[in-house]
mmCIF file of C-alpha atoms and ligand atoms in Angstrom:
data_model
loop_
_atom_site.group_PDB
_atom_site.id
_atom_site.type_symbol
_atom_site.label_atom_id
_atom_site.label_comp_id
_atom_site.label_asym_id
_atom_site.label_seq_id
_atom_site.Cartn_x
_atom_site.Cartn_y
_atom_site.Cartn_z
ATOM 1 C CA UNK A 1 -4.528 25.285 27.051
ATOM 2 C CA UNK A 2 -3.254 23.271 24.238
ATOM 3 C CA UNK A 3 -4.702 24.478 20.950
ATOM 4 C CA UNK A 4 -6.067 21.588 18.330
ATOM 5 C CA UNK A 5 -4.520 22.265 15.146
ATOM 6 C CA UNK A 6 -7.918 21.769 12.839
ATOM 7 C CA UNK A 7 -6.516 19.100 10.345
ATOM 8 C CA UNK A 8 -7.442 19.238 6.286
ATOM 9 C CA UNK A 9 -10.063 16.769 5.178
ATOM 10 C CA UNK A 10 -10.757 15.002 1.958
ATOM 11 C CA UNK A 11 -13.163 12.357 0.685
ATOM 12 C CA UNK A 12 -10.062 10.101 -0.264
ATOM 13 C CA UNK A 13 -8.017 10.085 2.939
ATOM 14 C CA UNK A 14 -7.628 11.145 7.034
ATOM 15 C CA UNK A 15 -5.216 12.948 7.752
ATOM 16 C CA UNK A 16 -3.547 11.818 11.756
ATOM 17 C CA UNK A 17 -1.041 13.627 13.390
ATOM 18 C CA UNK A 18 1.455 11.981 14.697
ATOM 19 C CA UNK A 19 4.040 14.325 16.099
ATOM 20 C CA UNK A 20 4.614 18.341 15.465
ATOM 21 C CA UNK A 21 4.653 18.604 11.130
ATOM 22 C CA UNK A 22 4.351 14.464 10.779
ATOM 23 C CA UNK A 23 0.946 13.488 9.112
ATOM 24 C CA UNK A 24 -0.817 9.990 8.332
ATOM 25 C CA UNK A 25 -2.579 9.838 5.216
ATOM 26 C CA UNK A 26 -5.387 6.730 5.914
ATOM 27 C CA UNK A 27 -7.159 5.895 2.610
ATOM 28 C CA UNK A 28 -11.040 6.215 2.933
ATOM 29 C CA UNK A 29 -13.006 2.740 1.884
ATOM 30 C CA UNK A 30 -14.559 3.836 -1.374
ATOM 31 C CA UNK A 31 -12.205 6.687 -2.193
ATOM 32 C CA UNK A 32 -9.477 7.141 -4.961
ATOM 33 C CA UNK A 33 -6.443 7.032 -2.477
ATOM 34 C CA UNK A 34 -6.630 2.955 -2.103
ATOM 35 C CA UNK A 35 -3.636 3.384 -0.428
ATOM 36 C CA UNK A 36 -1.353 5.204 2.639
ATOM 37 C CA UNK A 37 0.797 7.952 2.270
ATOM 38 C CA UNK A 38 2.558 10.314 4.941
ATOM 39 C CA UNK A 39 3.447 13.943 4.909
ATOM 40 C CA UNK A 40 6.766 15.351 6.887
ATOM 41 C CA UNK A 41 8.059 18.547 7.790
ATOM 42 C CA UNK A 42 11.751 18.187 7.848
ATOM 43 C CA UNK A 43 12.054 21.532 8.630
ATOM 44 C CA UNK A 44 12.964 23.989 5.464
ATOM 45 C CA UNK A 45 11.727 20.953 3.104
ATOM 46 C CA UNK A 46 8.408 18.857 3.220
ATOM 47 C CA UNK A 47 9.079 15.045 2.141
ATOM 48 C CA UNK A 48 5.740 13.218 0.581
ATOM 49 C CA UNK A 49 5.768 8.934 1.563
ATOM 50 C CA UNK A 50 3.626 7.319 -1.428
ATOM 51 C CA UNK A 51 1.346 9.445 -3.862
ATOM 52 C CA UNK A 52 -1.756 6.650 -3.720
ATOM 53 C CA UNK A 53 -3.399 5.139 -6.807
ATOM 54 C CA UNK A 54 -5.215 7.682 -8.482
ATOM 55 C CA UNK A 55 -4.089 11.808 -9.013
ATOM 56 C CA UNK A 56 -7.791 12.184 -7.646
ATOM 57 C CA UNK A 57 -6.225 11.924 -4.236
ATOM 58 C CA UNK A 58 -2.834 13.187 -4.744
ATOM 59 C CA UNK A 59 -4.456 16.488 -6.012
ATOM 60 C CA UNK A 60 -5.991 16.370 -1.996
ATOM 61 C CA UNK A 61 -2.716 15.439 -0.576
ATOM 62 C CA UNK A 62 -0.624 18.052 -2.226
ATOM 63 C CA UNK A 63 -3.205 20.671 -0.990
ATOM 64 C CA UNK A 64 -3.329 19.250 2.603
ATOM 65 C CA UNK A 65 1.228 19.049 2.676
ATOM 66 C CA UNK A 66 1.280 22.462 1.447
ATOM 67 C CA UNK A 67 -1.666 24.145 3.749
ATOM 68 C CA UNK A 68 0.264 21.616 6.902
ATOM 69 C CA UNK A 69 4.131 22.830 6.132
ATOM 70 C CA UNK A 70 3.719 26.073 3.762
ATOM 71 C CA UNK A 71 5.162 24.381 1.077
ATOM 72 C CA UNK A 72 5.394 22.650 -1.838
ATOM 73 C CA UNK A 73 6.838 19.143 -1.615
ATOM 74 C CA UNK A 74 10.760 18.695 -2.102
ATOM 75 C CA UNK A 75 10.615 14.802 -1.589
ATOM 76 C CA UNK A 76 8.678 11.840 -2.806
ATOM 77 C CA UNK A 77 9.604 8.836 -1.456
ATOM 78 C CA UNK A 78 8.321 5.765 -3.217
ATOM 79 C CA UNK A 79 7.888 2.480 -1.269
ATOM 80 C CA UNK A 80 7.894 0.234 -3.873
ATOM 81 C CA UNK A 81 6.633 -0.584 -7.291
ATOM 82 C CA UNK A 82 3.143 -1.527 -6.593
ATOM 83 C CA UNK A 83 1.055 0.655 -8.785
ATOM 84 C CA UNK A 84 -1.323 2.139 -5.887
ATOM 85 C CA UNK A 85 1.589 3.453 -4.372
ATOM 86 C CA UNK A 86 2.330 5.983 -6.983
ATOM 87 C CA UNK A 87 0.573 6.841 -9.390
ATOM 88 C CA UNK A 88 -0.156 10.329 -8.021
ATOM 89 C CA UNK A 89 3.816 10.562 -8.956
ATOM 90 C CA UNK A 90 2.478 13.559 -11.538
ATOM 91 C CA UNK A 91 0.912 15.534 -9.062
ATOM 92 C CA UNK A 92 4.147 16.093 -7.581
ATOM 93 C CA UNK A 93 6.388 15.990 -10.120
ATOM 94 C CA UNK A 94 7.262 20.048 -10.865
ATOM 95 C CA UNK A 95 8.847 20.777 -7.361
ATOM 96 C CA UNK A 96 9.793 17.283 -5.904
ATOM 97 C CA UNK A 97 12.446 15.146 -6.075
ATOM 98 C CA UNK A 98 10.941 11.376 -6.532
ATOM 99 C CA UNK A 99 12.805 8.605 -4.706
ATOM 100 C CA UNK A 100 12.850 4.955 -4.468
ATOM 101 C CA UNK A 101 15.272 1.587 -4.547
ATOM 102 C CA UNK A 102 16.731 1.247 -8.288
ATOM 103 C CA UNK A 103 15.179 -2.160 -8.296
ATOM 104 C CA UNK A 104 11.775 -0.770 -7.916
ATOM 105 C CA UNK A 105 12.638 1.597 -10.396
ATOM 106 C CA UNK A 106 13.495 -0.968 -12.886
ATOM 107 C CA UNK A 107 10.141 -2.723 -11.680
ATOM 108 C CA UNK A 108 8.107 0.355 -12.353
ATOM 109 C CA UNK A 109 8.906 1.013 -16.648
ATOM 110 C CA UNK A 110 7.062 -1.781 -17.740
ATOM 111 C CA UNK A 111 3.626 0.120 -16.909
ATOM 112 C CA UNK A 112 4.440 2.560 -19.164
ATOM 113 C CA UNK A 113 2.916 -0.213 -21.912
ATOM 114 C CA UNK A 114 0.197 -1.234 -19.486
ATOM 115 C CA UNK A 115 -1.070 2.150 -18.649
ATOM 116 C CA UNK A 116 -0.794 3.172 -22.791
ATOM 117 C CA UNK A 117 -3.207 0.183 -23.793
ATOM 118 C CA UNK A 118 -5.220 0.900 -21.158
ATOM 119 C CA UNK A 119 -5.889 4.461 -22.135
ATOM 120 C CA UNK A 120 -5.900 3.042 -25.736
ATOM 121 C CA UNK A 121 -8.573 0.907 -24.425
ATOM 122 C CA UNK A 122 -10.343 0.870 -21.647
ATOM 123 C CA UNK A 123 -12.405 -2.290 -22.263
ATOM 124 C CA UNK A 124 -10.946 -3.912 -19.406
ATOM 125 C CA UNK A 125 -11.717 -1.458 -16.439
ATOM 126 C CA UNK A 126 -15.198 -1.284 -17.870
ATOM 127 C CA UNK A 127 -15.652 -4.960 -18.384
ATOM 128 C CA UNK A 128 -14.271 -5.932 -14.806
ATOM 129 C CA UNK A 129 -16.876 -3.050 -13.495
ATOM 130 C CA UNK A 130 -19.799 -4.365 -15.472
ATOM 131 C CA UNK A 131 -18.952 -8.029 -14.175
ATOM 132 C CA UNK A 132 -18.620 -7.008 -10.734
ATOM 133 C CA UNK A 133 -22.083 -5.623 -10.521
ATOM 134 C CA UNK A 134 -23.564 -8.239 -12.012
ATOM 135 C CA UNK A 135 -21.414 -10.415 -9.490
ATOM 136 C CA UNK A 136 -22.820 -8.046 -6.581
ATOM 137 C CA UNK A 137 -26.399 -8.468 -7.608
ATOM 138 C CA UNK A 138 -26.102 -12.258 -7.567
ATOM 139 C CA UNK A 139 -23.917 -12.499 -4.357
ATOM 140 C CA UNK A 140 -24.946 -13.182 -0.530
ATOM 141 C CA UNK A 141 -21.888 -13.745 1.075
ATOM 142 C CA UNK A 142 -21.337 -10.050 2.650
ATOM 143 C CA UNK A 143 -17.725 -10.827 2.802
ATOM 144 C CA UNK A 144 -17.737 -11.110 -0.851
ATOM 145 C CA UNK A 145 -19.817 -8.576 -1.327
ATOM 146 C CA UNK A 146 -17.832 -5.753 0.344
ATOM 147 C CA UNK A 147 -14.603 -7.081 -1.646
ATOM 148 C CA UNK A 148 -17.068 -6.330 -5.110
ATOM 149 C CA UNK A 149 -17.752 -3.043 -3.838
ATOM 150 C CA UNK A 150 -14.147 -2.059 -2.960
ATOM 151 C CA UNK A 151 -13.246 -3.620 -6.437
ATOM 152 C CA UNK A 152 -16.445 -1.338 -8.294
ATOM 153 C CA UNK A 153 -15.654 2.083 -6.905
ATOM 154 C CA UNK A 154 -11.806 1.440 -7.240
ATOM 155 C CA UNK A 155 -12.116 0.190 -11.254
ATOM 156 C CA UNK A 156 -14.497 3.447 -11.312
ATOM 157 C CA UNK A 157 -11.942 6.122 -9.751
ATOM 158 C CA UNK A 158 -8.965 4.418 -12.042
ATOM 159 C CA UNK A 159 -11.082 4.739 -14.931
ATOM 160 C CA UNK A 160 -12.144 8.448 -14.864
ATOM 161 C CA UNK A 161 -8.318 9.296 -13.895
ATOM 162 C CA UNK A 162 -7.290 7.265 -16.738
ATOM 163 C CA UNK A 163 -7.540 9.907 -19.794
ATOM 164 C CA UNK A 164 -5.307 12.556 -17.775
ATOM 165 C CA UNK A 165 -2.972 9.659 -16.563
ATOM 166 C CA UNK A 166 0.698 10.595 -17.083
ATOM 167 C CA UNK A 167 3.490 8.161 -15.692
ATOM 168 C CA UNK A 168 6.432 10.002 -13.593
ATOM 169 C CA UNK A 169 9.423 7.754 -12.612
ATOM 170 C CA UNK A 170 11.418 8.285 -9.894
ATOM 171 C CA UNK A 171 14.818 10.837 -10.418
ATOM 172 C CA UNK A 172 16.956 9.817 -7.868
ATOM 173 C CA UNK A 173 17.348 5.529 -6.373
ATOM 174 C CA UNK A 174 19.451 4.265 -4.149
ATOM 175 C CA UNK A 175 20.502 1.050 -2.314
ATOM 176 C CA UNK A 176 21.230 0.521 1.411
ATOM 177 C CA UNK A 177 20.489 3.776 3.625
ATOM 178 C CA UNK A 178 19.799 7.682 3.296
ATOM 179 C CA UNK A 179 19.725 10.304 5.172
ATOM 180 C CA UNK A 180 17.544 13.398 4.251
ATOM 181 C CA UNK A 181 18.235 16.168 7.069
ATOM 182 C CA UNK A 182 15.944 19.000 7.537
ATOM 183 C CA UNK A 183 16.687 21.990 9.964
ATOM 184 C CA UNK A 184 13.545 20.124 12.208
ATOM 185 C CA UNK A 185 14.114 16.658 11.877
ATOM 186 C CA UNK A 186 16.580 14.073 10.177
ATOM 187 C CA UNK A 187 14.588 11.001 8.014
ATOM 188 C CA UNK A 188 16.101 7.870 6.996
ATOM 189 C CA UNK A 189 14.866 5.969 4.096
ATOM 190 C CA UNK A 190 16.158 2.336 4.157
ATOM 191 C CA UNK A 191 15.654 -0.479 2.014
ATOM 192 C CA UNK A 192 17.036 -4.295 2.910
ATOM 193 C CA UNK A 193 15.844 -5.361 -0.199
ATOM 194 C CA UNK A 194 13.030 -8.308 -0.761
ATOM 195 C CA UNK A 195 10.067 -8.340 1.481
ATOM 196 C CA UNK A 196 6.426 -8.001 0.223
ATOM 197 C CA UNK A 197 7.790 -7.551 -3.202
ATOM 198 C CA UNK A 198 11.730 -7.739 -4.809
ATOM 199 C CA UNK A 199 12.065 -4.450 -3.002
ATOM 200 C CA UNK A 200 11.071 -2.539 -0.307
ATOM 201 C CA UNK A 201 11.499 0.500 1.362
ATOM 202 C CA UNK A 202 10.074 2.516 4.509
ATOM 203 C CA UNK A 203 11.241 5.827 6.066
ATOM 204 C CA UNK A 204 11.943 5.846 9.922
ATOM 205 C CA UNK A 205 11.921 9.332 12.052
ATOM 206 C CA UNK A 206 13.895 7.987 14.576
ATOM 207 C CA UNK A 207 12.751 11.102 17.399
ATOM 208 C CA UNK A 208 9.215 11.164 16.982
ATOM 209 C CA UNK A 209 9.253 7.235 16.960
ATOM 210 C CA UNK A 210 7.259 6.750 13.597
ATOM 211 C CA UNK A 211 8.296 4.497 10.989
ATOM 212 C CA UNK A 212 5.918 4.587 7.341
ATOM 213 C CA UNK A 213 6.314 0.958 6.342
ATOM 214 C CA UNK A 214 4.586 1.160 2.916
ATOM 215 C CA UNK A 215 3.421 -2.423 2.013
ATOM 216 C CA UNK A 216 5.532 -4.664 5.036
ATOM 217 C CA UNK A 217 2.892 -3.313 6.872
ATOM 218 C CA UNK A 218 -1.003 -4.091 6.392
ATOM 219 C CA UNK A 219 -2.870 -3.719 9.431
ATOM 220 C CA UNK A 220 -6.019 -5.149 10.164
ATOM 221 C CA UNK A 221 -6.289 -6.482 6.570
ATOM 222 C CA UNK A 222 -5.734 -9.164 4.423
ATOM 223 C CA UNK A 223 -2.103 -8.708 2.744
ATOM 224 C CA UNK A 224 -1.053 -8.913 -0.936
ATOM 225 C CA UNK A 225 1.337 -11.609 -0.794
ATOM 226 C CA UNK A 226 1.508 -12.784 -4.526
ATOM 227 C CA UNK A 227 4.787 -10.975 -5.197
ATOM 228 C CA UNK A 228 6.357 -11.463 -1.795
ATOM 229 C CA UNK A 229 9.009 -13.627 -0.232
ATOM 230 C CA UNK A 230 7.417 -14.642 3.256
ATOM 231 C CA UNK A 231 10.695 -15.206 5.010
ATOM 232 C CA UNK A 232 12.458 -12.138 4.430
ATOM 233 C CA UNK A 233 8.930 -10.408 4.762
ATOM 234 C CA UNK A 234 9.109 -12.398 8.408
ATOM 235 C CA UNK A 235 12.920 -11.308 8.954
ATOM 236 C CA UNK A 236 11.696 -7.524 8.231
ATOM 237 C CA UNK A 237 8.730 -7.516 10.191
ATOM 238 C CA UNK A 238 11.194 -9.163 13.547
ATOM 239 C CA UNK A 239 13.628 -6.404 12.799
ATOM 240 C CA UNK A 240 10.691 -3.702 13.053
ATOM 241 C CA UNK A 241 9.692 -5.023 16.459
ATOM 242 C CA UNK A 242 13.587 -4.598 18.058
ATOM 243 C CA UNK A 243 12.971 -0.710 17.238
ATOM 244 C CA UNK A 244 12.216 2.133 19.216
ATOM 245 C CA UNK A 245 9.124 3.032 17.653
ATOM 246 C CA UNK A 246 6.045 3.276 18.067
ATOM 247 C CA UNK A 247 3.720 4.034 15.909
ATOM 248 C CA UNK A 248 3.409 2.437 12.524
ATOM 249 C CA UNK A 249 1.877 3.621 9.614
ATOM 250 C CA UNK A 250 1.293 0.747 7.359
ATOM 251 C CA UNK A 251 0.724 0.845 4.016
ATOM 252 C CA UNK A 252 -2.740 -0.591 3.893
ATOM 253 C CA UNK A 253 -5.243 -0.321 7.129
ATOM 254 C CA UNK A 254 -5.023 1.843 10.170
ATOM 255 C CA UNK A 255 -1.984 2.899 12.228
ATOM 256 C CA UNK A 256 -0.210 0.285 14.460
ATOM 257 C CA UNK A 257 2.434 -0.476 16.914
ATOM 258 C CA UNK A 258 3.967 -4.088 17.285
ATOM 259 C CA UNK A 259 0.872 -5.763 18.079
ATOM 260 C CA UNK A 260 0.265 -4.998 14.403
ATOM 261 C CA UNK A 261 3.750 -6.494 13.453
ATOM 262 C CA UNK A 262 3.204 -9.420 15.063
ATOM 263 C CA UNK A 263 -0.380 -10.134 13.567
ATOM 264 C CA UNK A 264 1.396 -9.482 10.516
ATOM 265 C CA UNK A 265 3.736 -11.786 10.774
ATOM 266 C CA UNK A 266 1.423 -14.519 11.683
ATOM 267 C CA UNK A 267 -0.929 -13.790 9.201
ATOM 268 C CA UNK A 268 2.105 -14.744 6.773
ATOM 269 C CA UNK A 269 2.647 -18.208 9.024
ATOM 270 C CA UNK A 270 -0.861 -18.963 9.181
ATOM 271 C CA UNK A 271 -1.676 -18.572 5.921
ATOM 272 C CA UNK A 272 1.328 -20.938 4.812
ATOM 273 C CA UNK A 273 0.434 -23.596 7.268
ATOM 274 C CA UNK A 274 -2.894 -23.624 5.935
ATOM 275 C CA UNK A 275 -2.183 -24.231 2.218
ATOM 276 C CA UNK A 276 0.650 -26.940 3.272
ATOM 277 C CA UNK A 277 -1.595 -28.725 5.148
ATOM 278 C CA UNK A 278 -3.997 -29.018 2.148
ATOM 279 C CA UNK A 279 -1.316 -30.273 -0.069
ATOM 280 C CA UNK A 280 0.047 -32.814 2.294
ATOM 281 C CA UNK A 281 -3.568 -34.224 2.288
ATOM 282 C CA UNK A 282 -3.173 -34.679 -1.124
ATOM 283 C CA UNK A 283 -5.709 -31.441 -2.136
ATOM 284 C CA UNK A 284 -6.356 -29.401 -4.409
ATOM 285 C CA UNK A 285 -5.863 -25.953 -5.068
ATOM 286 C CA UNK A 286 -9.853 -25.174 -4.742
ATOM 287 C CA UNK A 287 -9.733 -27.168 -1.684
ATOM 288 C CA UNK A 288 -7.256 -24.868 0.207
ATOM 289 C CA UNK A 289 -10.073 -21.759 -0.650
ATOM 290 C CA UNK A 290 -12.435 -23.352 1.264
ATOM 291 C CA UNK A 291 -10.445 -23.364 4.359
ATOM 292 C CA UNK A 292 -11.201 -20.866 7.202
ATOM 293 C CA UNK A 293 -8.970 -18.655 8.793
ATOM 294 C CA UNK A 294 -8.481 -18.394 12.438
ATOM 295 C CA UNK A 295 -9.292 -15.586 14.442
ATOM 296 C CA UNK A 296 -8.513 -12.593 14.187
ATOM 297 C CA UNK A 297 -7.879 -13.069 10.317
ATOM 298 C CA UNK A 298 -11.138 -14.821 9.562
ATOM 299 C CA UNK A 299 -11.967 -10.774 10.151
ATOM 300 C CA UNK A 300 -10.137 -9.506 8.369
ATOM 301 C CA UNK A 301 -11.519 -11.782 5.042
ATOM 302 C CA UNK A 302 -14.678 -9.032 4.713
ATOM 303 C CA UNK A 303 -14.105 -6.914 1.942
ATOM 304 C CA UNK A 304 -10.722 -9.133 1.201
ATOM 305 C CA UNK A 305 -11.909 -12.180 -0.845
ATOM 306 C CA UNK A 306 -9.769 -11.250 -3.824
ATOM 307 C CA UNK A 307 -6.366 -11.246 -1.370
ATOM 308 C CA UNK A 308 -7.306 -14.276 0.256
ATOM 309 C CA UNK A 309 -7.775 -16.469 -2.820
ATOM 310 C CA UNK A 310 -4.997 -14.633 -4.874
ATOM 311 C CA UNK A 311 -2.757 -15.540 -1.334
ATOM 312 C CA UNK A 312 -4.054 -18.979 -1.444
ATOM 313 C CA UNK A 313 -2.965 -19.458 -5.057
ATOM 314 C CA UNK A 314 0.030 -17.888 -4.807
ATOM 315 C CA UNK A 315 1.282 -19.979 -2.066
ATOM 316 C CA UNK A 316 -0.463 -23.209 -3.455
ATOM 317 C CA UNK A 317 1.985 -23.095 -6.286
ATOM 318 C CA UNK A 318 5.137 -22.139 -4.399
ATOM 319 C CA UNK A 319 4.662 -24.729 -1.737
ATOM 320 C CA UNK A 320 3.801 -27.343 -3.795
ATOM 321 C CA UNK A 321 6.345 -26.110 -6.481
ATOM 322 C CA UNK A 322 3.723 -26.648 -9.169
HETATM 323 ZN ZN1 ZN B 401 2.165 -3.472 -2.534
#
């Protein structure tokens, strides 16, 4: 009889397994994590994929990779420079070495300011959660109002972190491919560069068929698309699809396989099309946010307002070059 190896739990995060020593960390609605992160045994090393938002949930994840492999992490990989990704960096930081692309790298210094006049003051966090639940009171669209309450609790968990907040950049970047070999498994880390930001990178286990995908990947959910490039996001997510994988672990939403990449990919289209048919009618930005998205995204809108219209605008300006 096969035994059921009872899995660590936390208020931030569920953990999946995925293959013997490969976890899934899938952020809770409500909780401090706000984003993925993975856990891998290479064998004689544990590697750490993204540290979340908030050191609330790192503290949880570091606990669950060392009760899961026995040891502390000796990897961090980074996926890119999106703040929710890593800012659980100092969690990690004594025993691990933290990777990522050099241009995320380069991407990631300037929040050294942000995150100092934040803690400085915190008038803005508090403001945004004061306005929110004074939005939430007045609000009966329940697709706006789940995207106040994801925006309340996650304004709340970044402001209690805030005082204890320490920035850790990553030691060691690199361009291209590497290879990280453990006496269980071999991991590569690639990056080919722009995607849903200037630079991305995801970590494939080529024999247990699992690729992390950080941000190329957000399943079931509206993407962030404001700092992307949706043609080379496109290109990426058609190169995912020739691989021998199979399970995806995204980093925003639950895990996938290429059904996923292809929603994902049309999400990008669709969205597009949308706007540019707005502005070849001669509209206006506010016009395009009143369109509807077709099914299945028109789902995925509840609790992701603030992507939608941040999408919308985003787009309105490249495509009409405004
Ligand atoms: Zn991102």
């Amino acid at each position: 009889m096969q035994m059921t190896q009872e899995l660590p739990t936390s208020e931030h995060f569920d953990l999946h397994q995925l293959a013997e020593g490969v976890y899934a960390a899938i952020a809770i609605e409500g909780g401090a994590a706000f984003s993925n992160a993975g856990v891998v045994n290479l064998g004689g090393r544990t590697l750490i994929f993204d540290t979340f938002e908030n050191p609330k949930a790192a503290v949880d994840l570091r606990a669950a990779a060392e009760q899961l492999t026995g040891r502390p992490a000796s990897y961090v990989v980074i996926s890119h420079a999106h703040p929710d990704h890593w800012m659980g960096n100092q969690v990690f930081a004594d025993h691990a070495c933290i990777i990522t692309t050099h241009a995320s790298r380069e991407q990631m210094l300037p929040f050294v300011k942000e995150i100092r006049d934040l803690q400085e003051n915190p008038s803005e966090l508090v403001n945004a959660i004061r306005e929110n639940r004074e939005r939430l009171e007045m609000e009966t669209d329940e697709r706006k109002r789940a995207s106040l309450r994801v925006s309340i609790a996650r304004s709340q968990h970044d402001l209690d972190a805030l005082p204890s907040l320490e920035l850790r950049f990553p030691d060691q970047t690199f361009e291209g491919r590497l290879a990280l070999h453990g006496t269980r498994r071999m991991a590569e880390l690639i990056t080919q560069g722009k995607g849903h930001t200037a630079s991305d990178c995801y970590l494939v286990l080529p024999a247990d068929k699992v690729a992390f995908i950080g941000d190329l990947g957000f399943f079931a959910s509206q993407p962030f698309m404001v700092y992307c490039d949706p043609q080379a996001w496109v290109a990426q997510l058609d190169g995912m699809g020739q691989w021998d994988i199979e399970t995806f672990v995204p980093g925003h939403g639950p895990l996938g396989t290429k059904t996923d990449l292809a929603l994902q990919k049309r999400y990008i289209q669709v969205l597009d099309e949308l706007v540019a048919r707005v502005i070849q009618a001669g509209g206006a930005v506010e016009d395009a946010l009143l369109q509807l998205l077709p099914s299945p995204f028109d789902a995925w809108l509840t609790g992701g307002m603030n992507r939608f219209e941040a999408n919308v605008r985003s787009a309105y300006k490249r495509l009409s070059g405004q």
